[in-house]
């Protein structure tokens, strides 16, 4: 039973994930990337330890309110610092494993929420 029609322009969605790779719009990506409904930013940093506000510059024009960080190793000391800096910009940072970040991103993006994900396959 269809409850409502959701008419959204084409957005970036995650089709699947496997160890070391994530499928976006039918294409497998093996290097870290940023994804938002209208942005796919590849050729990015190599590890969560390198995260800072400067490496997120591509996101600011989109004004995300939720930022998902999906990585196998989620205990980088820079994450705590980044969380405080993002909070000052009124952006929530949620840290989770890659699979959870992929699923959560898809749900929020399809609900037209201001979301982006930093994914480290």
Coordinates of N, CA and C in Angstrom, one line a residue:
X1 N 0.8 -1.2 0.0 CA 0.0 0.0 0.0 C 0.9 1.2 0.0
X2 N 0.7 2.1 -1.0 CA 1.5 3.3 -1.1 C 0.8 4.4 -0.3
X3 N 1.5 5.0 0.7 CA 0.8 6.0 1.5 C 0.9 7.4 0.9
X4 N 2.0 7.7 0.3 CA 2.2 9.0 -0.4 C 3.3 8.9 -1.5
X5 N 3.2 9.8 -2.4 CA 4.2 9.9 -3.4 C 5.3 10.8 -3.0
X6 N 6.5 10.4 -3.2 CA 7.7 11.2 -2.9 C 8.4 11.6 -4.2
X7 N 8.1 12.8 -4.6 CA 8.7 13.2 -5.9 C 10.0 14.1 -5.6
X8 N 11.1 13.4 -5.7 CA 12.4 14.1 -5.5 C 13.3 14.0 -6.7
X9 N 14.0 15.1 -7.0 CA 14.9 15.1 -8.1 C 16.0 14.0 -7.8
X10 N 16.7 13.6 -8.8 CA 17.7 12.6 -8.6 C 18.7 13.0 -7.5
X11 N 18.9 12.1 -6.6 CA 19.8 12.4 -5.5 C 20.8 11.3 -5.4
X12 N 21.9 11.5 -4.8 CA 22.9 10.5 -4.6 C 22.5 9.5 -3.5
X13 N 22.4 8.2 -3.9 CA 22.1 7.2 -2.9 C 23.1 6.1 -2.9
X14 N 23.2 5.4 -1.8 CA 24.1 4.3 -1.6 C 23.4 3.0 -1.9
X15 N 23.9 2.2 -2.8 CA 23.3 1.0 -3.3 C 23.7 -0.2 -2.5
X16 N 24.9 -0.2 -1.9 CA 25.4 -1.3 -1.1 C 26.8 -1.0 -0.6
X17 N 27.2 -1.9 0.3 CA 28.6 -1.8 0.8 C 29.1 -3.2 1.0
X18 N 30.4 -3.3 0.9 CA 31.2 -4.5 1.2 C 32.5 -4.1 1.8
X19 N 33.2 -5.1 2.4 CA 34.5 -4.7 3.0 C 35.4 -3.9 2.0
X20 N 35.7 -2.7 2.4 CA 36.6 -1.9 1.5 C 36.0 -1.1 0.4
X21 N 34.7 -1.2 0.2 CA 34.1 -0.5 -0.9 C 32.6 -0.2 -0.6
X22 N 32.1 0.9 -1.3 CA 30.7 1.3 -1.1 C 30.2 1.7 -2.5
X23 N 29.0 1.2 -2.8 CA 28.4 1.5 -4.1 C 27.5 2.8 -4.0
X24 N 27.8 3.7 -4.9 CA 27.1 5.0 -5.0 C 26.6 5.1 -6.4
X25 N 25.2 5.3 -6.6 CA 24.7 5.4 -7.9 C 25.2 4.4 -8.9
X26 N 25.3 3.1 -8.4 CA 25.7 2.0 -9.3 C 27.2 1.9 -9.5
X27 N 28.0 2.7 -8.9 CA 29.5 2.7 -9.1 C 30.1 2.4 -7.7
X28 N 31.1 1.4 -7.7 CA 31.8 1.1 -6.5 C 32.9 2.0 -6.2
X29 N 33.0 2.6 -5.0 CA 34.1 3.5 -4.6 C 34.9 2.8 -3.5
X30 N 36.2 2.9 -3.6 CA 37.0 2.2 -2.6 C 37.8 3.2 -1.8
X31 N 37.8 4.5 -2.1 CA 38.6 5.5 -1.3 C 37.5 6.3 -0.5
X32 N 38.0 6.9 0.6 CA 37.1 7.8 1.3 C 36.4 8.9 0.5
X33 N 35.2 9.2 0.8 CA 34.5 10.3 0.1 C 33.4 10.9 0.9
X34 N 32.9 12.1 0.5 CA 31.8 12.8 1.1 C 30.6 12.6 0.2
X35 N 29.5 12.3 0.7 CA 28.3 12.2 -0.1 C 27.2 13.0 0.6
X36 N 26.4 13.7 -0.2 CA 25.2 14.5 0.2 C 24.2 14.3 -0.9
X37 N 23.0 14.6 -0.7 CA 22.0 14.4 -1.8 C 22.4 15.0 -3.2
X38 N 23.1 16.1 -3.1 CA 23.4 16.8 -4.4 C 25.0 16.9 -4.6
X39 N 25.7 16.2 -3.8 CA 27.2 16.3 -3.9 C 27.8 14.9 -3.7
X40 N 28.8 14.6 -4.5 CA 29.7 13.4 -4.3 C 31.1 13.9 -4.5
X41 N 31.8 14.0 -3.4 CA 33.2 14.6 -3.4 C 34.2 13.4 -3.2
X42 N 34.9 13.1 -4.2 CA 35.9 12.0 -4.2 C 37.3 12.7 -4.1
X43 N 38.3 11.9 -4.2 CA 39.7 12.4 -4.0 C 39.8 13.3 -2.8
X44 N 39.5 12.7 -1.7 CA 39.4 13.3 -0.4 C 40.5 12.8 0.5
X45 N 40.4 13.0 1.8 CA 41.4 12.6 2.8 C 41.5 11.1 2.9
X46 N 42.5 10.6 3.4 CA 42.7 9.1 3.5 C 42.3 8.4 4.7
X47 N 42.1 9.2 5.8 CA 41.8 8.5 7.1 C 41.1 9.5 8.0
X48 N 40.3 9.0 9.0 CA 39.5 9.9 9.9 C 40.5 10.8 10.7
X49 N 41.7 10.4 10.9 CA 42.7 11.1 11.7 C 43.0 12.5 11.1
X50 N 42.7 12.6 9.8 CA 43.0 13.8 9.0 C 41.8 14.8 9.0
X51 N 40.7 14.4 9.6 CA 39.5 15.3 9.6 C 39.7 16.6 10.3
X52 N 39.3 17.7 9.7 CA 39.2 19.0 10.3 C 38.2 19.8 9.5
X53 N 37.9 21.0 9.9 CA 36.9 21.8 9.3 C 37.3 22.2 7.8
X54 N 38.5 22.4 7.6 CA 39.0 22.7 6.3 C 38.7 21.7 5.2
X55 N 38.9 20.4 5.6 CA 38.6 19.3 4.6 C 37.1 19.1 4.4
X56 N 36.3 19.8 5.1 CA 34.8 19.7 4.9 C 34.3 20.9 4.1
X57 N 35.2 21.8 3.6 CA 34.7 23.0 2.9 C 33.7 22.8 1.8
X58 N 33.7 21.7 1.1 CA 32.8 21.4 0.0 C 31.4 21.3 0.6
X59 N 31.2 21.0 1.9 CA 29.9 20.8 2.4 C 29.2 22.1 2.8
X60 N 29.9 23.2 3.2 CA 29.3 24.3 3.8 C 28.3 25.0 2.9
X61 N 28.4 25.1 1.6 CA 27.3 25.7 0.8 C 26.0 24.9 0.9
X62 N 26.1 23.6 1.3 CA 24.9 22.8 1.4 C 24.1 23.0 2.7
X63 N 24.8 23.5 3.7 CA 24.3 23.8 5.0 C 23.7 22.5 5.7
X64 N 24.5 21.4 5.8 CA 24.0 20.2 6.4 C 23.8 20.5 7.9
X65 N 22.8 19.8 8.5 CA 22.5 19.8 9.9 C 23.0 18.5 10.6
X66 N 23.1 17.5 9.8 CA 23.5 16.2 10.3 C 24.7 15.7 9.5
X67 N 25.7 15.3 10.1 CA 26.9 14.8 9.4 C 27.2 13.4 10.0
X68 N 27.1 12.4 9.1 CA 27.4 11.0 9.5 C 28.8 10.7 9.2
X69 N 29.5 10.1 10.2 CA 30.9 9.6 9.9 C 30.9 8.1 10.0
X70 N 31.1 7.4 8.9 CA 31.1 6.0 8.8 C 32.5 5.5 8.6
X71 N 33.1 4.8 9.6 CA 34.5 4.3 9.5 C 34.6 3.0 10.4
X72 N 35.5 2.2 10.0 CA 35.8 1.0 10.8 C 36.4 1.3 12.2
X73 N 37.3 2.3 12.1 CA 38.0 2.7 13.4 C 37.5 4.1 13.7
X74 N 36.7 4.2 14.8 CA 36.0 5.5 15.0 C 36.5 6.2 16.3
X75 N 37.7 5.9 16.7 CA 38.3 6.5 17.9 C 39.4 7.5 17.7
X76 N 39.5 8.1 16.5 CA 40.5 9.1 16.2 C 40.3 10.3 17.1
X77 N 41.4 10.8 17.8 CA 41.3 11.9 18.7 C 40.7 13.2 18.0
X78 N 40.9 13.3 16.7 CA 40.4 14.5 16.0 C 38.9 14.5 15.9
X79 N 38.3 13.4 16.1 CA 36.8 13.3 16.0 C 36.2 14.2 17.2
X80 N 36.8 14.1 18.4 CA 36.2 14.8 19.5 C 36.4 16.3 19.2
X81 N 37.5 16.7 18.7 CA 37.7 18.2 18.4 C 36.7 18.6 17.3
X82 N 36.6 17.8 16.3 CA 35.7 18.1 15.2 C 34.3 18.2 15.7
X83 N 33.9 17.4 16.6 CA 32.5 17.4 17.1 C 32.2 18.7 17.7
X84 N 33.1 19.3 18.5 CA 32.9 20.6 19.1 C 32.9 21.7 18.1
X85 N 33.7 21.6 17.1 CA 33.7 22.7 16.0 C 32.4 22.6 15.2
X86 N 32.0 21.4 14.9 CA 30.7 21.3 14.2 C 29.5 21.8 15.0
X87 N 29.5 21.5 16.3 CA 28.5 21.9 17.2 C 28.3 23.4 17.2
X88 N 29.5 24.1 17.2 CA 29.5 25.6 17.1 C 28.8 26.1 15.8
X89 N 28.8 25.2 14.8 CA 28.1 25.6 13.5 C 26.7 25.0 13.4
X90 N 26.3 24.5 14.5 CA 24.9 23.8 14.6 C 24.8 22.6 13.7
X91 N 25.9 21.9 13.6 CA 25.9 20.6 12.8 C 26.1 19.5 13.8
X92 N 25.2 18.5 13.8 CA 25.4 17.3 14.6 C 26.3 16.3 13.9
X93 N 27.3 15.7 14.6 CA 28.1 14.7 14.1 C 27.8 13.4 14.8
X94 N 27.4 12.4 14.0 CA 27.1 11.1 14.4 C 28.1 10.1 13.9
X95 N 28.8 9.4 14.8 CA 29.8 8.5 14.4 C 29.3 7.0 14.5
X96 N 29.5 6.2 13.5 CA 29.0 4.9 13.5 C 29.8 4.0 12.5
X97 N 29.5 2.7 12.5 CA 30.2 1.9 11.5 C 29.7 2.2 10.1
X98 N 30.5 1.8 9.1 CA 30.2 2.1 7.7 C 28.8 1.7 7.3
X99 N 28.4 0.5 7.6 CA 27.1 0.0 7.2 C 25.9 0.8 7.8
X100 N 26.0 1.1 9.0 CA 25.0 1.9 9.7 C 25.0 3.3 9.1
X101 N 26.1 3.9 8.8 CA 26.2 5.2 8.2 C 25.5 5.2 6.8
X102 N 25.8 4.2 6.0 CA 25.2 4.1 4.7 C 23.7 4.0 4.8
X103 N 23.2 3.2 5.6 CA 21.7 3.0 5.8 C 21.1 4.3 6.3
X104 N 21.7 4.9 7.3 CA 21.1 6.1 7.9 C 21.1 7.3 6.9
X105 N 22.2 7.4 6.1 CA 22.3 8.4 5.1 C 21.2 8.3 4.1
X106 N 20.9 7.1 3.6 CA 19.9 6.8 2.6 C 18.5 7.3 3.1
X107 N 18.2 6.9 4.4 CA 16.9 7.2 4.9 C 16.8 8.7 5.0
X108 N 17.8 9.4 5.6 CA 17.7 10.9 5.8 C 17.7 11.6 4.5
X109 N 18.4 11.2 3.5 CA 18.5 11.8 2.2 C 17.1 11.7 1.5
X110 N 16.5 10.5 1.6 CA 15.2 10.3 0.9 C 14.1 11.1 1.6
X111 N 14.3 11.5 2.9 CA 13.4 12.3 3.6 C 13.6 13.8 3.4
X112 N 14.5 14.1 2.5 CA 14.9 15.5 2.2 C 15.5 16.2 3.4
X113 N 16.2 15.5 4.2 CA 16.9 16.1 5.4 C 18.2 16.7 4.9
X114 N 18.7 17.8 5.6 CA 20.0 18.3 5.3 C 21.1 17.5 5.9
X115 N 21.5 16.4 5.2 CA 22.4 15.4 5.7 C 23.6 15.2 4.7
X116 N 24.7 14.9 5.3 CA 25.9 14.5 4.5 C 26.6 13.4 5.2
X117 N 27.4 12.6 4.5 CA 28.1 11.5 5.2 C 29.6 11.5 4.7
X118 N 30.4 11.3 5.7 CA 31.9 11.1 5.5 C 32.1 9.6 5.6
X119 N 32.4 9.0 4.5 CA 32.5 7.5 4.5 C 33.9 7.1 4.2
X120 N 34.4 6.1 5.0 CA 35.7 5.5 4.9 C 35.6 4.0 4.7
X121 N 35.5 3.6 3.4 CA 35.3 2.1 3.2 C 36.3 1.2 3.8

